[in-house]
Amino acid sequence: MRRAQLMMQLEQVGPSGYALAVSLLGNTDDAADALQDAVATVLRVRSYDPAQGTFKAWFLAVVRNRCLDVLRQRKRRPQADMESAEIETEPSEGPEALATRDEMTAIVKRELAALRRPHREILILREFLELGYTEIAEVLGIPPGTVMSRLHRARSALADRVKSYG
Amino acid sequence: MDEACAKVDELLSGYLDRELTQKDRQQVDLHLESCARCTARLREFDSLSTSVGRLRDEMDPEDRERWRKVMDNAFDRTLRGIGWLLLVGAVLLLVGYGGYEFILSDVEPPFVKWAVGAVYLGLAVQLLSVLRQRLSASKTDKYKDVEI
Ligand SMILES: [Zn+2]
């Protein structure tokens, strides 16, 4: 793919990559770093093959790989603040924030962030980035046939958590 | 949950996302007509889906700004890489041409030629060792040939 064309495509999928990185890493600074690495990688290697799926799915897979690396590095450094970073929501969500904003959205946001990573990421890919099942399979590197059942378990898990608020 | 519900439950996600085959879709439709439990569950999934979607709309403005910066940084980095490549290429070309002309010229005494030759050789060895280092570093970079 030509560089100019590649950059144009990146402009389009960039925000999705960023959203995925934020949800995987739990904070915007790490997400920005991871995304920048991913974009630089893509510009350097340019190994996208249209036969393997959409550009968006391919790019998101690169972003995801980078994020998983960052998560692995965090695990290796046994620091308490890093441990909690993965399940952290936005900086601080005080009671008054819950009251003033749409309460349901706030709860969903918090519980989504607290889900296990495989559940959280598939929900982000589907509900946030609105990918189809084929693309989700491409991003996650799993068979298309398993997307529906994993998504189903993820939704059930989120529903159970949200229900606990009554 | 009875057997019919359990069977449909798995399909509700695909139903909501419009990813079912027509046959499965009809099966779910048929079941939903007579099952309040599964209808409620579908509605629950649907409202969750809407809520998560709303998070995205809420997130957008600040992140668009942020995303711009990330993108520009990465692009700058690549452009700088291209710039370096051009520079190094041009310098090598000039140095090579200079050396070639120097060797062919009859003006300098032989020992000067040998000395300058040694300088060139030294530089070449330095360059090669740096290249080798870079190469082995890039081999350990697993993104080099990321494939999905
Ligand atoms: Zn039922």
Coordinates of C-alpha atoms and ligand atoms in Angstrom, one line a residue:
Chain A
M1 CA 0.0 0.0 0.0
R2 CA 1.3 3.5 -0.8
R3 CA 2.3 5.6 2.1
A4 CA -0.2 8.5 1.4
Q5 CA -3.0 6.0 1.1
L6 CA -1.9 4.3 4.3
M7 CA -1.9 7.6 6.2
M8 CA -5.4 8.4 5.0
Q9 CA -6.7 5.0 6.1
L10 CA -4.9 5.5 9.5
E11 CA -6.7 8.8 9.9
Q12 CA -10.0 7.0 9.7
V13 CA -9.3 4.1 12.0
G14 CA -7.2 6.0 14.5
P15 CA -10.0 7.1 16.8
S16 CA -11.2 3.5 17.0
G17 CA -7.7 2.3 17.9
Y18 CA -7.5 4.9 20.6
A19 CA -10.8 3.9 22.1
L20 CA -9.7 0.3 22.2
A21 CA -6.4 1.1 23.8
V22 CA -8.1 3.2 26.4
S23 CA -10.4 0.4 27.3
L24 CA -7.6 -2.1 27.4
L25 CA -5.1 -0.1 29.4
G26 CA -7.4 1.9 31.6
N27 CA -5.8 5.3 31.1
T28 CA -5.4 7.8 28.3
D29 CA -1.6 8.3 28.7
D30 CA -0.7 4.7 28.2
A31 CA -3.3 4.4 25.4
A32 CA -1.7 7.4 23.6
D33 CA 1.7 5.8 23.8
A34 CA 0.5 2.4 22.7
L35 CA -1.4 3.9 19.8
Q36 CA 1.6 5.9 18.7
D37 CA 3.7 2.8 18.7
A38 CA 1.1 0.9 16.7
V39 CA 0.8 3.7 14.1
A40 CA 4.6 3.9 13.8
T41 CA 4.8 0.1 13.4
V42 CA 2.1 0.1 10.7
L43 CA 3.9 2.9 8.8
R44 CA 7.1 1.0 9.0
V45 CA 6.1 -2.5 8.1
R46 CA 3.1 -1.9 5.8
S47 CA 2.3 -5.6 5.7
Y48 CA -1.5 -5.3 5.5
D49 CA -3.0 -7.8 3.1
P50 CA -6.6 -7.1 2.0
A51 CA -7.2 -10.8 1.5
Q52 CA -7.0 -11.3 5.3
G53 CA -9.7 -8.9 6.2
T54 CA -10.5 -5.2 6.5
F55 CA -7.8 -2.6 7.2
K56 CA -9.7 -1.5 10.3
A57 CA -9.6 -5.0 11.8
W58 CA -6.0 -5.4 10.9
F59 CA -5.0 -2.1 12.5
L60 CA -7.0 -2.8 15.6
A61 CA -5.3 -6.1 16.0
V62 CA -1.9 -4.3 15.9
V63 CA -3.1 -1.9 18.5
R64 CA -4.4 -4.7 20.6
N65 CA -1.1 -6.6 20.4
R66 CA 0.8 -3.6 21.5
C67 CA -1.6 -3.1 24.5
L68 CA -1.3 -6.7 25.5
D69 CA 2.5 -6.2 25.6
V70 CA 2.0 -3.2 27.8
L71 CA -0.2 -5.3 30.1
R72 CA 2.3 -8.1 30.3
Q73 CA 5.1 -5.6 31.2
R74 CA 2.9 -4.2 34.0
K75 CA 2.4 -7.7 35.4
R76 CA 6.2 -8.2 35.5
R77 CA 6.5 -5.1 37.5
P78 CA 4.8 -5.9 40.8
Q79 CA 3.7 -2.4 41.7
A80 CA 0.4 -2.0 43.4
D81 CA -0.6 1.1 41.4
M82 CA 0.0 -0.7 38.2
E83 CA -2.0 -3.7 39.3
S84 CA -5.1 -1.7 39.8
A85 CA -4.7 0.4 36.7
E86 CA -6.3 -2.3 34.5
I87 CA -9.6 -2.2 36.3
E88 CA -9.7 1.4 37.0
T89 CA -12.4 3.5 35.6
E90 CA -11.9 7.2 34.9
P91 CA -9.8 9.1 37.4
S92 CA -12.4 9.6 40.1
E93 CA -16.1 9.0 39.8
G94 CA -17.5 10.5 43.0
P95 CA -21.1 10.0 44.2
E96 CA -22.1 13.4 42.9
A97 CA -20.9 12.5 39.4
L98 CA -23.1 9.5 39.6
A99 CA -26.1 11.6 40.6
T100 CA -25.7 14.4 38.0
R101 CA -25.0 12.2 35.0
D102 CA -27.3 9.6 33.5
E103 CA -27.1 7.1 36.3
M104 CA -27.3 4.0 34.1
T105 CA -24.5 5.2 31.8
A106 CA -22.3 5.8 34.8
I107 CA -23.0 2.3 36.2
V108 CA -22.4 0.7 32.9
K109 CA -19.1 2.6 32.5
R110 CA -17.9 1.5 35.8
E111 CA -18.9 -2.2 35.5
L112 CA -17.6 -2.4 31.9
A113 CA -14.2 -1.3 33.2
A114 CA -14.3 -3.9 35.9
L115 CA -15.0 -6.8 33.6
R116 CA -12.4 -9.4 32.8
R117 CA -10.3 -8.3 29.8
P118 CA -11.6 -10.8 27.2
H119 CA -15.2 -9.8 28.0
R120 CA -14.4 -6.1 28.1
E121 CA -12.6 -6.0 24.8
I122 CA -15.2 -7.9 22.9
L123 CA -17.9 -5.6 24.1
I124 CA -15.8 -2.6 23.1
L125 CA -15.3 -4.0 19.7
R126 CA -19.0 -4.7 19.2
E127 CA -20.8 -1.9 21.0
F128 CA -18.3 0.9 21.0
L129 CA -16.6 0.4 17.6
E130 CA -19.6 -1.4 16.0
L131 CA -17.6 -4.1 14.3
G132 CA -19.3 -7.0 12.7
Y133 CA -18.6 -10.6 13.9
T134 CA -16.2 -11.3 11.0
E135 CA -14.1 -8.2 11.9
I136 CA -14.2 -9.0 15.6
A137 CA -12.8 -12.5 14.8
E138 CA -10.1 -10.9 12.8
V139 CA -9.1 -8.5 15.5
L140 CA -9.1 -11.1 18.2
G141 CA -7.6 -13.9 16.1
I142 CA -10.3 -16.3 17.0
P143 CA -12.6 -18.4 14.8
P144 CA -15.7 -16.4 13.6
G145 CA -17.9 -19.2 15.1
T146 CA -16.8 -18.4 18.6
V147 CA -17.5 -14.7 18.5
M148 CA -21.2 -15.0 19.2
S149 CA -20.8 -17.2 22.3
R150 CA -18.0 -15.1 23.8
L151 CA -20.0 -12.0 23.2
H152 CA -23.0 -13.6 24.8
R153 CA -21.0 -14.5 27.9
A154 CA -19.6 -11.0 28.0
R155 CA -23.1 -9.4 27.8
S156 CA -24.4 -11.8 30.5
A157 CA -21.5 -10.9 32.8
L158 CA -22.1 -7.2 32.3
A159 CA -25.8 -7.7 32.8
D160 CA -25.3 -9.6 36.0
R161 CA -23.0 -6.8 37.4
V162 CA -25.4 -4.0 36.4
K163 CA -28.3 -5.9 37.9
S164 CA -26.6 -6.0 41.3
Y165 CA -27.3 -2.3 41.5
G166 CA -31.0 -3.2 41.7
Chain B
M1 CA -34.1 -22.1 32.4
D2 CA -35.8 -24.8 30.3
E3 CA -34.2 -26.4 27.3
A4 CA -35.8 -24.2 24.7
C5 CA -34.8 -21.1 26.5
A6 CA -31.2 -22.3 27.0
K7 CA -31.0 -22.9 23.3
V8 CA -32.4 -19.5 22.4
D9 CA -30.4 -17.7 25.0
E10 CA -27.1 -18.4 23.2
L11 CA -28.6 -16.9 20.0
L12 CA -29.9 -13.7 21.6
S13 CA -26.6 -11.9 21.1
G14 CA -26.5 -12.8 17.4
Y15 CA -30.2 -11.8 17.1
L16 CA -29.5 -8.4 18.6
D17 CA -26.5 -7.9 16.3
R18 CA -28.3 -9.1 13.2
E19 CA -25.7 -11.8 12.7
L20 CA -27.9 -14.9 12.7
T21 CA -28.7 -17.0 9.7
Q22 CA -32.3 -16.6 8.6
K23 CA -33.1 -20.0 10.0
D24 CA -31.8 -19.2 13.4
R25 CA -33.5 -15.8 13.3
Q26 CA -36.9 -17.4 12.6
Q27 CA -36.3 -19.8 15.4
V28 CA -35.7 -17.0 17.9
D29 CA -38.6 -15.0 16.6
L30 CA -40.9 -17.9 17.1
H31 CA -39.6 -18.5 20.7
L32 CA -39.9 -14.9 21.6
E33 CA -43.5 -14.8 20.7
S34 CA -44.4 -17.1 23.5
C35 CA -41.6 -16.5 26.1
A36 CA -41.6 -13.5 28.4
R37 CA -38.3 -14.5 30.0
C38 CA -36.3 -14.4 26.8
T39 CA -38.0 -11.3 25.6
A40 CA -37.0 -9.6 28.9
R41 CA -33.5 -10.8 28.5
L42 CA -33.3 -9.5 24.9
R43 CA -34.5 -6.1 26.1
E44 CA -31.9 -6.2 28.8
F45 CA -29.1 -6.8 26.3
D46 CA -30.5 -4.2 24.1
S47 CA -30.5 -1.5 26.7
L48 CA -27.0 -2.5 27.8
S49 CA -25.9 -2.2 24.2
T50 CA -27.4 1.3 24.0
S51 CA -25.7 2.4 27.3
V52 CA -22.3 1.2 26.1
G53 CA -22.8 3.0 22.8
R54 CA -23.7 6.2 24.8
L55 CA -20.3 6.0 26.5
R56 CA -18.7 6.4 23.1
D57 CA -20.6 9.5 22.3
E58 CA -19.7 10.9 25.6
M59 CA -16.0 10.2 25.2
D60 CA -15.6 11.6 21.7
P61 CA -14.8 15.4 21.9
E62 CA -11.8 15.3 24.3
D63 CA -10.4 12.2 22.6
R64 CA -10.5 13.6 19.1
E65 CA -8.1 16.2 20.2
R66 CA -5.8 13.7 21.9
W67 CA -5.9 11.4 18.9
R68 CA -4.8 14.2 16.6
K69 CA -1.6 14.6 18.6
V70 CA -0.8 10.9 18.7
M71 CA -1.2 10.7 14.9
D72 CA 0.9 13.7 14.2
N73 CA 3.7 12.4 16.4
A74 CA 3.7 9.1 14.7
F75 CA 3.7 10.7 11.3
D76 CA 6.5 13.1 12.3
R77 CA 8.5 10.2 13.5
T78 CA 8.2 8.4 10.1
L79 CA 9.0 11.6 8.1
R80 CA 12.1 12.1 10.2
G81 CA 13.0 8.5 9.4
I82 CA 12.7 9.2 5.7
G83 CA 14.7 12.4 6.1
W84 CA 17.6 10.5 7.7
L85 CA 17.5 7.9 5.0
L86 CA 17.8 10.5 2.3
L87 CA 20.6 12.3 4.2
V88 CA 22.6 9.1 4.8
G89 CA 22.1 8.0 1.2
A90 CA 23.3 11.3 -0.2
V91 CA 26.4 11.4 2.0
L92 CA 27.4 7.9 1.1
L93 CA 27.0 8.7 -2.6
L94 CA 29.2 11.8 -2.2
V95 CA 31.8 10.0 -0.1
G96 CA 31.9 7.1 -2.6
Y97 CA 32.3 9.5 -5.5
G98 CA 35.1 11.4 -3.8
G99 CA 37.0 8.3 -3.0
Y100 CA 36.7 7.0 -6.5
E101 CA 38.1 10.3 -7.9
F102 CA 40.8 10.4 -5.3
I103 CA 42.1 6.9 -6.2
L104 CA 42.1 7.6 -9.9
S105 CA 44.0 10.9 -9.5
D106 CA 47.8 11.1 -10.1
V107 CA 48.5 14.2 -8.0
E108 CA 49.0 12.7 -4.5
P109 CA 51.9 10.5 -3.5
P110 CA 51.1 6.8 -2.8
F111 CA 51.4 6.9 1.0
V112 CA 48.7 9.6 1.1
K113 CA 46.4 7.4 -0.9
W114 CA 47.1 4.5 1.6
A115 CA 46.4 6.7 4.6
V116 CA 43.1 8.1 3.1
G117 CA 42.2 4.5 2.1
A118 CA 42.7 3.5 5.8
V119 CA 40.4 6.3 6.9
Y120 CA 37.7 5.2 4.5
L121 CA 38.1 1.6 5.6
G122 CA 37.8 2.6 9.3
L123 CA 34.6 4.5 8.6
A124 CA 33.1 1.7 6.6
V125 CA 33.8 -0.8 9.4
Q126 CA 32.1 1.6 11.9
L127 CA 29.1 1.9 9.7
L128 CA 28.8 -1.8 9.1
S129 CA 28.9 -2.5 12.9
V130 CA 26.2 0.0 13.5
L131 CA 24.1 -1.5 10.7
R132 CA 24.6 -5.0 12.2
Q133 CA 23.4 -3.8 15.6
R134 CA 20.4 -2.2 14.1
L135 CA 19.6 -5.3 12.1
S136 CA 19.7 -7.6 15.1
A137 CA 17.6 -5.1 17.1
S138 CA 14.9 -5.1 14.5
K139 CA 14.9 -8.9 14.4
T140 CA 13.9 -9.0 18.0
D141 CA 11.1 -6.5 17.3
K142 CA 8.1 -8.8 16.9
Y143 CA 6.0 -6.2 15.2
K144 CA 8.3 -6.4 12.2
D145 CA 6.2 -9.1 10.6
V146 CA 3.0 -8.9 12.5
E147 CA 0.5 -11.1 10.8
I148 CA -3.2 -11.6 11.5
Ligands
ZN1 ZN -37.4 -18.5 26.6

